[in-house]
Amino acid sequence: MRLDELDAAERQLWDSFPQGTTVDVRDGTSSAESSVRAEVIAALLLGVGAGPAPGDRPALRLTGARITGGLDLRFAEVAVPVVLADCRFDEEPLLQGARIRELALPGSSLPGLTADTVQIDGRLVLSRCHLTGPLALTRAQINGDLDLRDSVITAPGLEAISAVHVTIGGDVLCTNLALQGGFRLSGGSIDGEFDLEGAFLSNPGGHALDAYHVQITEDFTFHPGFRAEGRIILSGATVSAAIGFCGARLNNPGDVALEAVDVSVARNFDLGQGLAVVGGIKLDGSHIGTQLSFRNAMLTHPDATALSLRLIQARETDLRTQRPIDGTVDTRNAQLGTLYDSPDTWPTDLRLAEATYDALAHPLAAAERVAWLRRGTDGYIPQPYEQLTAAYRRLGHEDEARTVLLAKQRHRRSTLPPHSRAWGYIQDATVGYGYRPLRAGLWLLALLACGAIFFSVQSPAPLEAGKAPPFNAVFYTLDLLVPIISFGQEPAFAPRDIGQWLAYGLIAAGWILATSVTAGISRAISRQ
């Protein structure tokens, strides 16, 4: 390229290149833009000009220009920093396979940017940019930060950002990023934090963010002010610090809004403090190092699973949402650690089959906790009752534990055939299935009193006059009631009429009490 072919702005850029000074082509006196041809920029970056003199620190720094033509740096080696601030590109820059010292396009407008497999030794700065087409960074390697703060990328129905298997050596800064289209970062590696505070990702009916199997060495933050329309996918992600959604708004009605299956988080997974979700949250199989929190969150997914925590592991789980979750909460096979909850926000449908917890932060009375267990729709499952019993016993609350076990037997009774249910009602009424042993004593005393009073008024006649011992109404009634002992009264006297029927009743009641007590004691000893 000959120097006499350059216009004034291009010549100024050419002359400033060896020293790396900034060229600002805006003069403020006219609305017309100063143009710089993309081929001039490419020529400078590819070393067409004179080599640098000793002491030069070459760089291309241009502000406020319109870049005409296509900037094609595919597979090029660019050894100098490139800063094109507040510029407007007529065509999409092509940077596939290039290696660049540092690239900054702050405040620029572009029809898109293709930079697949690019290698950038420093930062890639796209802050305050406006892209009307996709940003392609698949398998790119950026050794510094990726800066997308305050940018707008519009590519409805497409992947607005495609960064599959991208490698970032610093932070991914997406504060206030506005995106129409998908954001795909699956398989990416970020050696820093991923900050989406205040961002808005809109891809209704699709994936607003696909961060499948990403690896992040610091925090992954979506708060405060983050909004998404479409599904957020974090499944398989590994985060060496914390994940936070406080104050975020996730909207994907009728479908899963947040899919975070098999995620590994070293510290907290915070989904509380003002989070509002329309759609489901699925965290199955995730491992949380400290606390999984939904404190003061609002989750809405009516007639479907609003929150799935199957097979998760956490040291603490906080389910004290701002209001009851609208939809099913599925915690089957979860390990919840210390569980925080509140009766005011218990979900209507709570599935606890095979879920375990080390402790209940608020144990409550057993009757309340039994009502909590019965919110499930899976039918009779013994394990949740046994788990709650174990929690009370660890606290030394044996009476509460027996109340839970009694509730377990009553629930089980509803699943039995009619004859077994009838026997169950008898056991419940007499000895509370063995968990209310004093009840048998009360029945015995009541029946003994009734029999003693009746037979003291209407004493039965002796079977053999002169041979019968003196009649004693109390011991006669005991002979009828207690089948395993004899005081010699029952075989010596023969009641008549009503007394005979009362005797039959007392004998039957005695056998029922004895059988119920035996079954109850056996059940209590085995702690079934």
PDB file of C-alpha atoms in Angstrom, residues 266-397:
ATOM      1  CA  ALA A 266     -17.358 -25.723  46.644  1.00  0.00           C
ATOM      2  CA  ARG A 267     -19.265 -23.222  48.773  1.00  0.00           C
ATOM      3  CA  ASN A 268     -22.832 -21.850  48.661  1.00  0.00           C
ATOM      4  CA  PHE A 269     -25.492 -22.258  45.995  1.00  0.00           C
ATOM      5  CA  ASP A 270     -27.657 -19.242  46.826  1.00  0.00           C
ATOM      6  CA  LEU A 271     -31.093 -19.167  45.192  1.00  0.00           C
ATOM      7  CA  GLY A 272     -32.751 -16.867  47.698  1.00  0.00           C
ATOM      8  CA  GLN A 273     -33.062 -13.242  48.792  1.00  0.00           C
ATOM      9  CA  GLY A 274     -35.584 -12.101  46.212  1.00  0.00           C
ATOM     10  CA  LEU A 275     -35.089 -14.680  43.448  1.00  0.00           C
ATOM     11  CA  ALA A 276     -38.318 -15.031  41.431  1.00  0.00           C
ATOM     12  CA  VAL A 277     -38.745 -18.002  39.114  1.00  0.00           C
ATOM     13  CA  VAL A 278     -41.602 -18.796  36.761  1.00  0.00           C
ATOM     14  CA  GLY A 279     -40.867 -22.332  35.636  1.00  0.00           C
ATOM     15  CA  GLY A 280     -39.089 -25.253  37.247  1.00  0.00           C
ATOM     16  CA  ILE A 281     -35.723 -25.526  38.985  1.00  0.00           C
ATOM     17  CA  LYS A 282     -33.885 -28.828  38.564  1.00  0.00           C
ATOM     18  CA  LEU A 283     -30.800 -29.431  40.716  1.00  0.00           C
ATOM     19  CA  ASP A 284     -30.713 -33.239  40.673  1.00  0.00           C
ATOM     20  CA  GLY A 285     -27.443 -34.872  41.687  1.00  0.00           C
ATOM     21  CA  SER A 286     -25.647 -31.638  42.550  1.00  0.00           C
ATOM     22  CA  HIS A 287     -23.024 -31.411  45.305  1.00  0.00           C
ATOM     23  CA  ILE A 288     -23.021 -28.226  47.392  1.00  0.00           C
ATOM     24  CA  GLY A 289     -20.063 -27.729  49.720  1.00  0.00           C
ATOM     25  CA  THR A 290     -21.883 -25.654  52.319  1.00  0.00           C
ATOM     26  CA  GLN A 291     -25.409 -24.258  51.984  1.00  0.00           C
ATOM     27  CA  LEU A 292     -28.150 -24.590  49.390  1.00  0.00           C
ATOM     28  CA  SER A 293     -30.504 -21.691  50.101  1.00  0.00           C
ATOM     29  CA  PHE A 294     -33.958 -20.687  48.842  1.00  0.00           C
ATOM     30  CA  ARG A 295     -34.469 -18.171  51.659  1.00  0.00           C
ATOM     31  CA  ASN A 296     -37.128 -15.599  50.607  1.00  0.00           C
ATOM     32  CA  ALA A 297     -37.298 -16.920  47.029  1.00  0.00           C
ATOM     33  CA  MET A 298     -40.553 -17.166  45.028  1.00  0.00           C
ATOM     34  CA  LEU A 299     -40.951 -20.282  42.852  1.00  0.00           C
ATOM     35  CA  THR A 300     -43.938 -20.785  40.575  1.00  0.00           C
ATOM     36  CA  HIS A 301     -44.561 -23.811  38.365  1.00  0.00           C
ATOM     37  CA  PRO A 302     -48.181 -24.854  38.976  1.00  0.00           C
ATOM     38  CA  ASP A 303     -49.284 -28.459  38.364  1.00  0.00           C
ATOM     39  CA  ALA A 304     -45.668 -29.519  37.761  1.00  0.00           C
ATOM     40  CA  THR A 305     -42.378 -29.943  39.600  1.00  0.00           C
ATOM     41  CA  ALA A 306     -41.332 -26.480  40.725  1.00  0.00           C
ATOM     42  CA  LEU A 307     -38.200 -27.662  42.546  1.00  0.00           C
ATOM     43  CA  SER A 308     -36.371 -30.943  42.034  1.00  0.00           C
ATOM     44  CA  LEU A 309     -33.616 -31.749  44.536  1.00  0.00           C
ATOM     45  CA  ARG A 310     -33.297 -35.465  43.850  1.00  0.00           C
ATOM     46  CA  LEU A 311     -29.957 -36.999  44.881  1.00  0.00           C
ATOM     47  CA  ILE A 312     -28.429 -33.655  45.887  1.00  0.00           C
ATOM     48  CA  GLN A 313     -25.872 -33.438  48.691  1.00  0.00           C
ATOM     49  CA  ALA A 314     -25.537 -30.348  50.873  1.00  0.00           C
ATOM     50  CA  ARG A 315     -24.334 -29.591  54.381  1.00  0.00           C
ATOM     51  CA  GLU A 316     -27.268 -27.234  54.900  1.00  0.00           C
ATOM     52  CA  THR A 317     -30.533 -26.736  53.003  1.00  0.00           C
ATOM     53  CA  ASP A 318     -32.736 -23.705  53.587  1.00  0.00           C
ATOM     54  CA  LEU A 319     -36.287 -24.033  52.209  1.00  0.00           C
ATOM     55  CA  ARG A 320     -37.750 -20.976  53.945  1.00  0.00           C
ATOM     56  CA  THR A 321     -39.141 -19.385  50.797  1.00  0.00           C
ATOM     57  CA  GLN A 322     -41.005 -16.081  50.808  1.00  0.00           C
ATOM     58  CA  ARG A 323     -44.275 -17.910  50.241  1.00  0.00           C
ATOM     59  CA  PRO A 324     -45.227 -21.564  49.692  1.00  0.00           C
ATOM     60  CA  ILE A 325     -43.762 -22.935  46.478  1.00  0.00           C
ATOM     61  CA  ASP A 326     -46.445 -23.202  43.802  1.00  0.00           C
ATOM     62  CA  GLY A 327     -45.808 -26.685  42.487  1.00  0.00           C
ATOM     63  CA  THR A 328     -44.265 -29.963  43.588  1.00  0.00           C
ATOM     64  CA  VAL A 329     -41.041 -30.070  45.617  1.00  0.00           C
ATOM     65  CA  ASP A 330     -39.207 -33.344  44.975  1.00  0.00           C
ATOM     66  CA  THR A 331     -36.408 -34.206  47.422  1.00  0.00           C
ATOM     67  CA  ARG A 332     -36.315 -37.959  46.876  1.00  0.00           C
ATOM     68  CA  ASN A 333     -32.960 -39.567  47.756  1.00  0.00           C
ATOM     69  CA  ALA A 334     -31.514 -36.172  48.694  1.00  0.00           C
ATOM     70  CA  GLN A 335     -28.984 -35.645  51.489  1.00  0.00           C
ATOM     71  CA  LEU A 336     -30.074 -32.299  52.914  1.00  0.00           C
ATOM     72  CA  GLY A 337     -27.723 -31.924  55.883  1.00  0.00           C
ATOM     73  CA  THR A 338     -29.255 -29.516  58.400  1.00  0.00           C
ATOM     74  CA  LEU A 339     -32.719 -28.642  57.110  1.00  0.00           C
ATOM     75  CA  TYR A 340     -34.214 -25.182  57.673  1.00  0.00           C
ATOM     76  CA  ASP A 341     -37.930 -24.786  56.955  1.00  0.00           C
ATOM     77  CA  SER A 342     -41.066 -23.101  58.238  1.00  0.00           C
ATOM     78  CA  PRO A 343     -44.694 -24.311  58.426  1.00  0.00           C
ATOM     79  CA  ASP A 344     -45.797 -21.022  56.860  1.00  0.00           C
ATOM     80  CA  THR A 345     -44.015 -21.880  53.612  1.00  0.00           C
ATOM     81  CA  TRP A 346     -44.372 -25.666  53.389  1.00  0.00           C
ATOM     82  CA  PRO A 347     -45.259 -26.653  49.809  1.00  0.00           C
ATOM     83  CA  THR A 348     -48.562 -28.393  49.191  1.00  0.00           C
ATOM     84  CA  ASP A 349     -46.870 -31.350  47.486  1.00  0.00           C
ATOM     85  CA  LEU A 350     -43.603 -32.382  49.153  1.00  0.00           C
ATOM     86  CA  ARG A 351     -41.949 -35.671  48.212  1.00  0.00           C
ATOM     87  CA  LEU A 352     -39.519 -36.968  50.814  1.00  0.00           C
ATOM     88  CA  ALA A 353     -39.046 -40.631  49.873  1.00  0.00           C
ATOM     89  CA  GLU A 354     -35.539 -41.771  50.884  1.00  0.00           C
ATOM     90  CA  ALA A 355     -34.507 -38.167  51.644  1.00  0.00           C
ATOM     91  CA  THR A 356     -32.201 -37.835  54.645  1.00  0.00           C
ATOM     92  CA  TYR A 357     -31.215 -34.954  56.898  1.00  0.00           C
ATOM     93  CA  ASP A 358     -28.767 -34.773  59.770  1.00  0.00           C
ATOM     94  CA  ALA A 359     -30.928 -32.432  61.816  1.00  0.00           C
ATOM     95  CA  LEU A 360     -34.023 -30.253  61.694  1.00  0.00           C
ATOM     96  CA  ALA A 361     -33.118 -26.690  62.614  1.00  0.00           C
ATOM     97  CA  HIS A 362     -36.712 -26.250  63.819  1.00  0.00           C
ATOM     98  CA  PRO A 363     -37.947 -29.695  65.004  1.00  0.00           C
ATOM     99  CA  LEU A 364     -41.490 -28.507  65.943  1.00  0.00           C
ATOM    100  CA  ALA A 365     -44.037 -30.760  67.638  1.00  0.00           C
ATOM    101  CA  ALA A 366     -44.369 -34.256  66.227  1.00  0.00           C
ATOM    102  CA  ALA A 367     -47.987 -33.659  65.198  1.00  0.00           C
ATOM    103  CA  GLU A 368     -46.888 -30.742  62.996  1.00  0.00           C
ATOM    104  CA  ARG A 369     -44.063 -32.730  61.481  1.00  0.00           C
ATOM    105  CA  VAL A 370     -46.399 -35.622  60.707  1.00  0.00           C
ATOM    106  CA  ALA A 371     -48.614 -33.186  58.795  1.00  0.00           C
ATOM    107  CA  TRP A 372     -45.446 -32.128  56.937  1.00  0.00           C
ATOM    108  CA  LEU A 373     -44.758 -35.739  55.943  1.00  0.00           C
ATOM    109  CA  ARG A 374     -48.336 -36.293  54.799  1.00  0.00           C
ATOM    110  CA  ARG A 375     -48.064 -33.515  52.213  1.00  0.00           C
ATOM    111  CA  GLY A 376     -46.543 -35.991  49.780  1.00  0.00           C
ATOM    112  CA  THR A 377     -48.608 -37.694  47.088  1.00  0.00           C
ATOM    113  CA  ASP A 378     -46.514 -40.858  46.794  1.00  0.00           C
ATOM    114  CA  GLY A 379     -48.738 -42.906  49.126  1.00  0.00           C
ATOM    115  CA  TYR A 380     -47.458 -44.794  52.135  1.00  0.00           C
ATOM    116  CA  ILE A 381     -43.634 -44.895  52.337  1.00  0.00           C
ATOM    117  CA  PRO A 382     -42.129 -45.877  55.706  1.00  0.00           C
ATOM    118  CA  GLN A 383     -38.685 -44.252  55.318  1.00  0.00           C
ATOM    119  CA  PRO A 384     -39.747 -40.585  55.839  1.00  0.00           C
ATOM    120  CA  TYR A 385     -41.354 -41.571  59.164  1.00  0.00           C
ATOM    121  CA  GLU A 386     -38.254 -43.493  60.228  1.00  0.00           C
ATOM    122  CA  GLN A 387     -36.010 -40.568  59.246  1.00  0.00           C
ATOM    123  CA  LEU A 388     -38.112 -38.141  61.290  1.00  0.00           C
ATOM    124  CA  THR A 389     -38.118 -40.586  64.216  1.00  0.00           C
ATOM    125  CA  ALA A 390     -34.317 -40.751  64.116  1.00  0.00           C
ATOM    126  CA  ALA A 391     -34.121 -36.939  64.120  1.00  0.00           C
ATOM    127  CA  TYR A 392     -36.245 -36.737  67.293  1.00  0.00           C
ATOM    128  CA  ARG A 393     -34.266 -39.490  68.983  1.00  0.00           C
ATOM    129  CA  ARG A 394     -30.992 -37.687  68.293  1.00  0.00           C
ATOM    130  CA  LEU A 395     -32.487 -34.777  70.211  1.00  0.00           C
ATOM    131  CA  GLY A 396     -33.602 -37.070  73.034  1.00  0.00           C
ATOM    132  CA  HIS A 397     -37.323 -36.531  72.292  1.00  0.00           C
TER     133      HIS A 397
END
